[in-house]
């Protein structure tokens, strides 16, 4: 038997703290905003896009995916 998953239209997000790895920031934001505990091995890295803030500062956006079993939602 496989694990059924459910696509959630949520995107917890925030800023990476000083001396924090992007994946650690993603895990922290996932806990703070969605109440979900996950481990580094649970996240799939989707990529990083560099954009700019409205003031012109470089801004890196890191994307991760977490497949949440249907019984959790």
PDB file of C-alpha atoms in Angstrom:
ATOM      1  CA  UNK A   1       0.000   0.000   0.000  1.00  0.00           C
ATOM      2  CA  UNK A   2       1.178   3.498  -0.766  1.00  0.00           C
ATOM      3  CA  UNK A   3       0.815   6.695   1.177  1.00  0.00           C
ATOM      4  CA  UNK A   4      -1.942   8.918  -0.131  1.00  0.00           C
ATOM      5  CA  UNK A   5      -1.005  12.555  -0.310  1.00  0.00           C
ATOM      6  CA  UNK A   6      -3.007  15.719  -0.603  1.00  0.00           C
ATOM      7  CA  UNK A   7      -1.899  18.904  -2.354  1.00  0.00           C
ATOM      8  CA  UNK A   8      -2.236  21.863  -0.022  1.00  0.00           C
ATOM      9  CA  UNK A   9      -2.466  25.338  -1.503  1.00  0.00           C
ATOM     10  CA  UNK A  10      -0.325  26.831   1.257  1.00  0.00           C
ATOM     11  CA  UNK A  11       3.048  28.433   1.029  1.00  0.00           C
ATOM     12  CA  UNK A  12       4.580  29.132   4.412  1.00  0.00           C
ATOM     13  CA  UNK A  13       7.336  31.622   3.933  1.00  0.00           C
ATOM     14  CA  UNK A  14       9.563  34.115   5.610  1.00  0.00           C
ATOM     15  CA  UNK A  15      13.149  35.206   5.829  1.00  0.00           C
ATOM     16  CA  UNK A  16      16.247  33.160   6.511  1.00  0.00           C
ATOM     17  CA  UNK A  17      17.816  34.295   9.757  1.00  0.00           C
ATOM     18  CA  UNK A  18      21.513  35.221   9.951  1.00  0.00           C
ATOM     19  CA  UNK A  19      23.683  32.076   9.996  1.00  0.00           C
ATOM     20  CA  UNK A  20      20.641  29.898   9.156  1.00  0.00           C
ATOM     21  CA  UNK A  21      20.642  27.561   6.168  1.00  0.00           C
ATOM     22  CA  UNK A  22      17.715  28.041   3.778  1.00  0.00           C
ATOM     23  CA  UNK A  23      16.382  24.545   4.513  1.00  0.00           C
ATOM     24  CA  UNK A  24      16.466  25.236   8.263  1.00  0.00           C
ATOM     25  CA  UNK A  25      14.527  28.438   7.646  1.00  0.00           C
ATOM     26  CA  UNK A  26      11.981  26.489   5.596  1.00  0.00           C
ATOM     27  CA  UNK A  27      11.534  23.934   8.384  1.00  0.00           C
ATOM     28  CA  UNK A  28      11.170  26.695  10.986  1.00  0.00           C
ATOM     29  CA  UNK A  29       8.596  28.589   8.917  1.00  0.00           C
ATOM     30  CA  UNK A  30       6.686  25.377   8.228  1.00  0.00           C
ATOM     31  CA  UNK A  31       6.409  24.811  11.982  1.00  0.00           C
ATOM     32  CA  UNK A  32       5.564  28.447  12.804  1.00  0.00           C
ATOM     33  CA  UNK A  33       3.011  29.018  10.055  1.00  0.00           C
ATOM     34  CA  UNK A  34       1.488  25.581   9.424  1.00  0.00           C
ATOM     35  CA  UNK A  35       2.138  23.813  12.721  1.00  0.00           C
ATOM     36  CA  UNK A  36       3.869  20.941  10.917  1.00  0.00           C
ATOM     37  CA  UNK A  37       7.027  19.253  12.187  1.00  0.00           C
ATOM     38  CA  UNK A  38       9.195  17.957   9.370  1.00  0.00           C
ATOM     39  CA  UNK A  39      12.779  16.843   8.925  1.00  0.00           C
ATOM     40  CA  UNK A  40      15.293  17.910   6.317  1.00  0.00           C
ATOM     41  CA  UNK A  41      14.890  14.548   4.549  1.00  0.00           C
ATOM     42  CA  UNK A  42      11.139  15.260   4.132  1.00  0.00           C
ATOM     43  CA  UNK A  43      11.640  18.361   1.979  1.00  0.00           C
ATOM     44  CA  UNK A  44      12.306  18.232  -1.746  1.00  0.00           C
ATOM     45  CA  UNK A  45      14.443  21.121  -2.977  1.00  0.00           C
ATOM     46  CA  UNK A  46      12.751  22.827  -5.934  1.00  0.00           C
ATOM     47  CA  UNK A  47      15.319  25.513  -6.648  1.00  0.00           C
ATOM     48  CA  UNK A  48      16.353  29.074  -5.939  1.00  0.00           C
ATOM     49  CA  UNK A  49      15.334  32.164  -7.868  1.00  0.00           C
ATOM     50  CA  UNK A  50      17.100  35.487  -7.495  1.00  0.00           C
ATOM     51  CA  UNK A  51      14.848  38.508  -7.689  1.00  0.00           C
ATOM     52  CA  UNK A  52      15.019  42.035  -6.296  1.00  0.00           C
ATOM     53  CA  UNK A  53      13.100  43.884  -3.632  1.00  0.00           C
ATOM     54  CA  UNK A  54      11.217  47.057  -4.468  1.00  0.00           C
ATOM     55  CA  UNK A  55      14.314  48.924  -3.272  1.00  0.00           C
ATOM     56  CA  UNK A  56      16.600  46.992  -5.625  1.00  0.00           C
ATOM     57  CA  UNK A  57      18.266  44.680  -3.096  1.00  0.00           C
ATOM     58  CA  UNK A  58      18.996  41.142  -4.277  1.00  0.00           C
ATOM     59  CA  UNK A  59      16.550  38.614  -2.835  1.00  0.00           C
ATOM     60  CA  UNK A  60      16.962  34.832  -3.138  1.00  0.00           C
ATOM     61  CA  UNK A  61      13.729  32.821  -2.991  1.00  0.00           C
ATOM     62  CA  UNK A  62      14.280  29.154  -2.057  1.00  0.00           C
ATOM     63  CA  UNK A  63      11.569  26.623  -2.870  1.00  0.00           C
ATOM     64  CA  UNK A  64      10.895  23.330  -1.108  1.00  0.00           C
ATOM     65  CA  UNK A  65       8.077  20.814  -1.354  1.00  0.00           C
ATOM     66  CA  UNK A  66       6.645  18.740   1.492  1.00  0.00           C
ATOM     67  CA  UNK A  67       4.266  15.905   0.656  1.00  0.00           C
ATOM     68  CA  UNK A  68       1.811  15.712   3.550  1.00  0.00           C
ATOM     69  CA  UNK A  69      -0.096  12.453   4.032  1.00  0.00           C
ATOM     70  CA  UNK A  70      -3.855  12.892   3.578  1.00  0.00           C
ATOM     71  CA  UNK A  71      -4.591  11.775   7.158  1.00  0.00           C
ATOM     72  CA  UNK A  72      -2.642  14.787   8.486  1.00  0.00           C
ATOM     73  CA  UNK A  73      -4.827  17.423   6.804  1.00  0.00           C
TER      74      UNK A  73
END
